[in-house]
Structures are given as C-alpha cells and as structure tokens.
Amino acid sequence: MKWIFTPSEPAGLPVVDQDAQFPVQRIFCVGRNYVEHAQEMGHSGREDPFFFCKPPHALVAVDNSGN
C-alpha cells in the first residue's frame, strides 16, 4: 500500500523479564481536579472524576527496575 505520509510506529510497553512488547491501542485516563484549583474555578472541590482518552503515541515508558 502506498501512504501519503509514513504512519506512526505501533505503541507498546516492555514486558518484565521478556524480550517482548505489550501492544497499546488506547489509553484510558481518570482525572480529578485538585480541590484548591476546583474551588478557585468556582466549584465545591467535590466533583466526580472525569474520564478521557489519549492516543497511543502519548505513551511514555519509564524504567522502574532501579537499573
């Protein structure tokens, strides 16, 4: 297939103790405003959490192995 531009590489996370990646297609997020910020914006600070998605290219793998 001929592309107009080169598509992004697939996103993935490394699997511990394996030479493999876990594919990521969607990132689901849950957000809550800081109470102080919500109050500054005129809210009570006790609003329900909100849900949003991010594209897979927003993924950033972090090495937590301590190496």
mmCIF file of N, CA and C in Angstrom:
data_model
loop_
_atom_site.group_PDB
_atom_site.id
_atom_site.type_symbol
_atom_site.label_atom_id
_atom_site.label_comp_id
_atom_site.label_asym_id
_atom_site.label_seq_id
_atom_site.Cartn_x
_atom_site.Cartn_y
_atom_site.Cartn_z
ATOM 1 N N MET A 1 0.855 -1.176 0.000
ATOM 2 C CA MET A 1 0.000 0.000 0.000
ATOM 3 C C MET A 1 0.895 1.231 0.000
ATOM 4 N N LYS A 2 0.488 2.243 -0.690
ATOM 5 C CA LYS A 2 1.235 3.493 -0.740
ATOM 6 C C LYS A 2 0.579 4.493 0.220
ATOM 7 N N TRP A 3 1.384 5.046 1.139
ATOM 8 C CA TRP A 3 0.905 6.010 2.120
ATOM 9 C C TRP A 3 1.265 7.426 1.678
ATOM 10 N N ILE A 4 0.413 8.389 1.993
ATOM 11 C CA ILE A 4 0.706 9.800 1.739
ATOM 12 C C ILE A 4 1.843 10.247 2.654
ATOM 13 N N PHE A 5 1.853 9.763 3.891
ATOM 14 C CA PHE A 5 2.947 10.008 4.827
ATOM 15 C C PHE A 5 3.155 8.719 5.614
ATOM 16 N N THR A 6 4.298 8.583 6.228
ATOM 17 C CA THR A 6 4.637 7.363 6.957
ATOM 18 C C THR A 6 3.814 7.277 8.240
ATOM 19 N N PRO A 7 3.074 6.174 8.429
ATOM 20 C CA PRO A 7 2.294 6.026 9.660
ATOM 21 C C PRO A 7 3.206 5.876 10.881
ATOM 22 N N SER A 8 2.670 6.180 12.057
ATOM 23 C CA SER A 8 3.409 6.051 13.312
ATOM 24 C C SER A 8 3.729 4.591 13.583
ATOM 25 N N GLU A 9 4.837 4.394 14.291
ATOM 26 C CA GLU A 9 5.182 3.050 14.745
ATOM 27 C C GLU A 9 4.134 2.609 15.773
ATOM 28 N N PRO A 10 3.846 1.310 15.857
ATOM 29 C CA PRO A 10 2.910 0.837 16.894
ATOM 30 C C PRO A 10 3.468 1.155 18.288
ATOM 31 N N ALA A 11 2.580 1.490 19.219
ATOM 32 C CA ALA A 11 2.984 1.794 20.593
ATOM 33 C C ALA A 11 2.977 0.514 21.417
ATOM 34 N N GLY A 12 3.901 0.414 22.350
ATOM 35 C CA GLY A 12 3.942 -0.765 23.204
ATOM 36 C C GLY A 12 4.745 -0.505 24.461
ATOM 37 N N LEU A 13 4.541 -1.368 25.428
ATOM 38 C CA LEU A 13 5.273 -1.305 26.688
ATOM 39 C C LEU A 13 6.095 -2.582 26.843
ATOM 40 N N PRO A 14 7.314 -2.471 27.382
ATOM 41 C CA PRO A 14 8.109 -3.679 27.587
ATOM 42 C C PRO A 14 7.482 -4.575 28.650
ATOM 43 N N VAL A 15 7.613 -5.882 28.453
ATOM 44 C CA VAL A 15 7.122 -6.873 29.411
ATOM 45 C C VAL A 15 8.304 -7.283 30.287
ATOM 46 N N VAL A 16 8.113 -7.265 31.609
ATOM 47 C CA VAL A 16 9.186 -7.576 32.555
ATOM 48 C C VAL A 16 9.707 -8.990 32.314
ATOM 49 N N ASP A 17 11.007 -9.120 32.317
ATOM 50 C CA ASP A 17 11.707 -10.402 32.166
ATOM 51 C C ASP A 17 11.439 -11.092 30.835
ATOM 52 N N GLN A 18 11.047 -10.345 29.822
ATOM 53 C CA GLN A 18 10.834 -10.911 28.489
ATOM 54 C C GLN A 18 11.383 -9.933 27.448
ATOM 55 N N ASP A 19 11.756 -10.491 26.325
ATOM 56 C CA ASP A 19 12.159 -9.647 25.206
ATOM 57 C C ASP A 19 10.928 -9.462 24.322
ATOM 58 N N ALA A 20 9.910 -8.825 24.885
ATOM 59 C CA ALA A 20 8.628 -8.670 24.192
ATOM 60 C C ALA A 20 8.007 -7.330 24.570
ATOM 61 N N GLN A 21 7.073 -6.912 23.762
ATOM 62 C CA GLN A 21 6.326 -5.675 23.999
ATOM 63 C C GLN A 21 4.841 -6.010 24.123
ATOM 64 N N PHE A 22 4.139 -5.267 24.977
ATOM 65 C CA PHE A 22 2.683 -5.371 25.085
ATOM 66 C C PHE A 22 2.098 -4.263 24.223
ATOM 67 N N PRO A 23 1.293 -4.610 23.205
ATOM 68 C CA PRO A 23 0.764 -3.568 22.319
ATOM 69 C C PRO A 23 -0.273 -2.692 23.017
ATOM 70 N N VAL A 24 -0.217 -1.394 22.749
ATOM 71 C CA VAL A 24 -1.155 -0.432 23.341
ATOM 72 C C VAL A 24 -1.886 0.270 22.203
ATOM 73 N N GLN A 25 -3.213 0.179 22.218
ATOM 74 C CA GLN A 25 -4.016 0.839 21.191
ATOM 75 C C GLN A 25 -4.807 2.011 21.739
ATOM 76 N N ARG A 26 -5.108 1.969 23.038
ATOM 77 C CA ARG A 26 -5.881 3.049 23.663
ATOM 78 C C ARG A 26 -5.355 3.272 25.073
ATOM 79 N N ILE A 27 -5.374 4.515 25.518
ATOM 80 C CA ILE A 27 -5.008 4.850 26.892
ATOM 81 C C ILE A 27 -6.226 5.500 27.532
ATOM 82 N N PHE A 28 -6.787 4.837 28.533
ATOM 83 C CA PHE A 28 -7.945 5.366 29.244
ATOM 84 C C PHE A 28 -7.457 6.036 30.523
ATOM 85 N N CYS A 29 -7.940 7.245 30.787
ATOM 86 C CA CYS A 29 -7.485 8.030 31.926
ATOM 87 C C CYS A 29 -8.665 8.430 32.810
ATOM 88 N N VAL A 30 -8.373 8.581 34.105
ATOM 89 C CA VAL A 30 -9.351 9.092 35.059
ATOM 90 C C VAL A 30 -8.730 10.325 35.688
ATOM 91 N N GLY A 31 -9.427 11.436 35.643
ATOM 92 C CA GLY A 31 -8.888 12.679 36.181
ATOM 93 C C GLY A 31 -9.733 13.225 37.315
ATOM 94 N N ARG A 32 -9.060 13.890 38.217
ATOM 95 C CA ARG A 32 -9.734 14.610 39.286
ATOM 96 C C ARG A 32 -8.995 15.922 39.460
ATOM 97 N N ASN A 33 -9.731 16.980 39.649
ATOM 98 C CA ASN A 33 -9.113 18.281 39.870
ATOM 99 C C ASN A 33 -8.645 18.382 41.311
ATOM 100 N N TYR A 34 -7.550 19.100 41.517
ATOM 101 C CA TYR A 34 -7.139 19.389 42.876
ATOM 102 C C TYR A 34 -8.223 20.248 43.516
ATOM 103 N N VAL A 35 -8.504 19.979 44.786
ATOM 104 C CA VAL A 35 -9.582 20.692 45.493
ATOM 105 C C VAL A 35 -9.374 22.200 45.415
ATOM 106 N N GLU A 36 -8.126 22.649 45.658
ATOM 107 C CA GLU A 36 -7.856 24.087 45.663
ATOM 108 C C GLU A 36 -8.134 24.696 44.281
ATOM 109 N N HIS A 37 -7.720 23.996 43.246
ATOM 110 C CA HIS A 37 -7.930 24.519 41.894
ATOM 111 C C HIS A 37 -9.421 24.540 41.556
ATOM 112 N N ALA A 38 -10.144 23.486 41.907
ATOM 113 C CA ALA A 38 -11.583 23.448 41.634
ATOM 114 C C ALA A 38 -12.289 24.594 42.354
ATOM 115 N N GLN A 39 -11.898 24.865 43.588
ATOM 116 C CA GLN A 39 -12.517 25.961 44.342
ATOM 117 C C GLN A 39 -12.185 27.308 43.713
ATOM 118 N N GLU A 40 -10.959 27.465 43.214
ATOM 119 C CA GLU A 40 -10.595 28.703 42.521
ATOM 120 C C GLU A 40 -11.471 28.921 41.292
ATOM 121 N N MET A 41 -11.892 27.828 40.666
ATOM 122 C CA MET A 41 -12.707 27.907 39.459
ATOM 123 C C MET A 41 -14.202 28.023 39.786
ATOM 124 N N GLY A 42 -14.533 28.121 41.089
ATOM 125 C CA GLY A 42 -15.922 28.330 41.482
ATOM 126 C C GLY A 42 -16.698 27.060 41.765
ATOM 127 N N HIS A 43 -16.014 25.926 41.886
ATOM 128 C CA HIS A 43 -16.680 24.664 42.191
ATOM 129 C C HIS A 43 -16.464 24.314 43.656
ATOM 130 N N SER A 44 -17.182 23.304 44.124
ATOM 131 C CA SER A 44 -17.095 22.923 45.529
ATOM 132 C C SER A 44 -15.799 22.184 45.851
ATOM 133 N N GLY A 45 -15.194 21.579 44.851
ATOM 134 C CA GLY A 45 -14.000 20.776 45.098
ATOM 135 C C GLY A 45 -14.323 19.315 45.304
ATOM 136 N N ARG A 46 -15.603 18.956 45.217
ATOM 137 C CA ARG A 46 -16.027 17.568 45.411
ATOM 138 C C ARG A 46 -16.715 17.024 44.166
ATOM 139 N N GLU A 47 -16.234 17.424 42.993
ATOM 140 C CA GLU A 47 -16.834 16.960 41.748
ATOM 141 C C GLU A 47 -16.443 15.505 41.482
ATOM 142 N N ASP A 48 -17.286 14.817 40.726
ATOM 143 C CA ASP A 48 -16.989 13.449 40.330
ATOM 144 C C ASP A 48 -15.763 13.429 39.420
ATOM 145 N N PRO A 49 -15.038 12.311 39.421
ATOM 146 C CA PRO A 49 -13.912 12.212 38.487
ATOM 147 C C PRO A 49 -14.416 12.227 37.051
ATOM 148 N N PHE A 50 -13.565 12.613 36.123
ATOM 149 C CA PHE A 50 -13.938 12.608 34.716
ATOM 150 C C PHE A 50 -13.020 11.650 33.974
ATOM 151 N N PHE A 51 -13.501 11.132 32.884
ATOM 152 C CA PHE A 51 -12.785 10.131 32.111
ATOM 153 C C PHE A 51 -12.435 10.709 30.742
ATOM 154 N N PHE A 52 -11.251 10.376 30.256
ATOM 155 C CA PHE A 52 -10.842 10.827 28.938
ATOM 156 C C PHE A 52 -9.856 9.818 28.365
ATOM 157 N N CYS A 53 -9.602 9.913 27.085
ATOM 158 C CA CYS A 53 -8.669 9.006 26.404
ATOM 159 C C CYS A 53 -7.508 9.800 25.820
ATOM 160 N N LYS A 54 -6.396 9.107 25.660
ATOM 161 C CA LYS A 54 -5.235 9.678 24.981
ATOM 162 C C LYS A 54 -4.844 8.721 23.867
ATOM 163 N N PRO A 55 -4.221 9.248 22.824
ATOM 164 C CA PRO A 55 -3.796 8.381 21.726
ATOM 165 C C PRO A 55 -2.579 7.551 22.141
ATOM 166 N N PRO A 56 -2.358 6.406 21.507
ATOM 167 C CA PRO A 56 -1.240 5.546 21.904
ATOM 168 C C PRO A 56 0.131 6.217 21.753
ATOM 169 N N HIS A 57 0.277 7.172 20.854
ATOM 170 C CA HIS A 57 1.583 7.817 20.710
ATOM 171 C C HIS A 57 1.915 8.741 21.892
ATOM 172 N N ALA A 58 0.964 8.943 22.823
ATOM 173 C CA ALA A 58 1.230 9.739 24.022
ATOM 174 C C ALA A 58 1.893 8.898 25.117
ATOM 175 N N LEU A 59 2.029 7.603 24.886
ATOM 176 C CA LEU A 59 2.602 6.685 25.858
ATOM 177 C C LEU A 59 4.089 6.963 26.058
ATOM 178 N N VAL A 60 4.511 6.975 27.328
ATOM 179 C CA VAL A 60 5.926 7.146 27.663
ATOM 180 C C VAL A 60 6.298 6.013 28.614
ATOM 181 N N ALA A 61 7.180 5.137 28.183
ATOM 182 C CA ALA A 61 7.630 4.024 29.030
ATOM 183 C C ALA A 61 8.690 4.539 29.988
ATOM 184 N N VAL A 62 8.595 4.126 31.257
ATOM 185 C CA VAL A 62 9.543 4.535 32.280
ATOM 186 C C VAL A 62 10.165 3.280 32.872
ATOM 187 N N ASP A 63 11.483 3.272 33.029
ATOM 188 C CA ASP A 63 12.180 2.119 33.601
ATOM 189 C C ASP A 63 12.146 2.230 35.117
ATOM 190 N N ASN A 64 11.331 1.387 35.765
ATOM 191 C CA ASN A 64 11.219 1.384 37.212
ATOM 192 C C ASN A 64 12.001 0.238 37.837
ATOM 193 N N SER A 65 12.887 -0.388 37.074
ATOM 194 C CA SER A 65 13.608 -1.563 37.572
ATOM 195 C C SER A 65 14.723 -1.179 38.553
ATOM 196 N N GLY A 66 15.079 0.094 38.614
ATOM 197 C CA GLY A 66 16.133 0.523 39.503
ATOM 198 C C GLY A 66 17.521 0.381 38.900
ATOM 199 N N ASN A 67 17.586 0.012 37.652
ATOM 200 C CA ASN A 67 18.884 -0.136 36.966
ATOM 201 C C ASN A 67 19.363 1.176 36.401
#
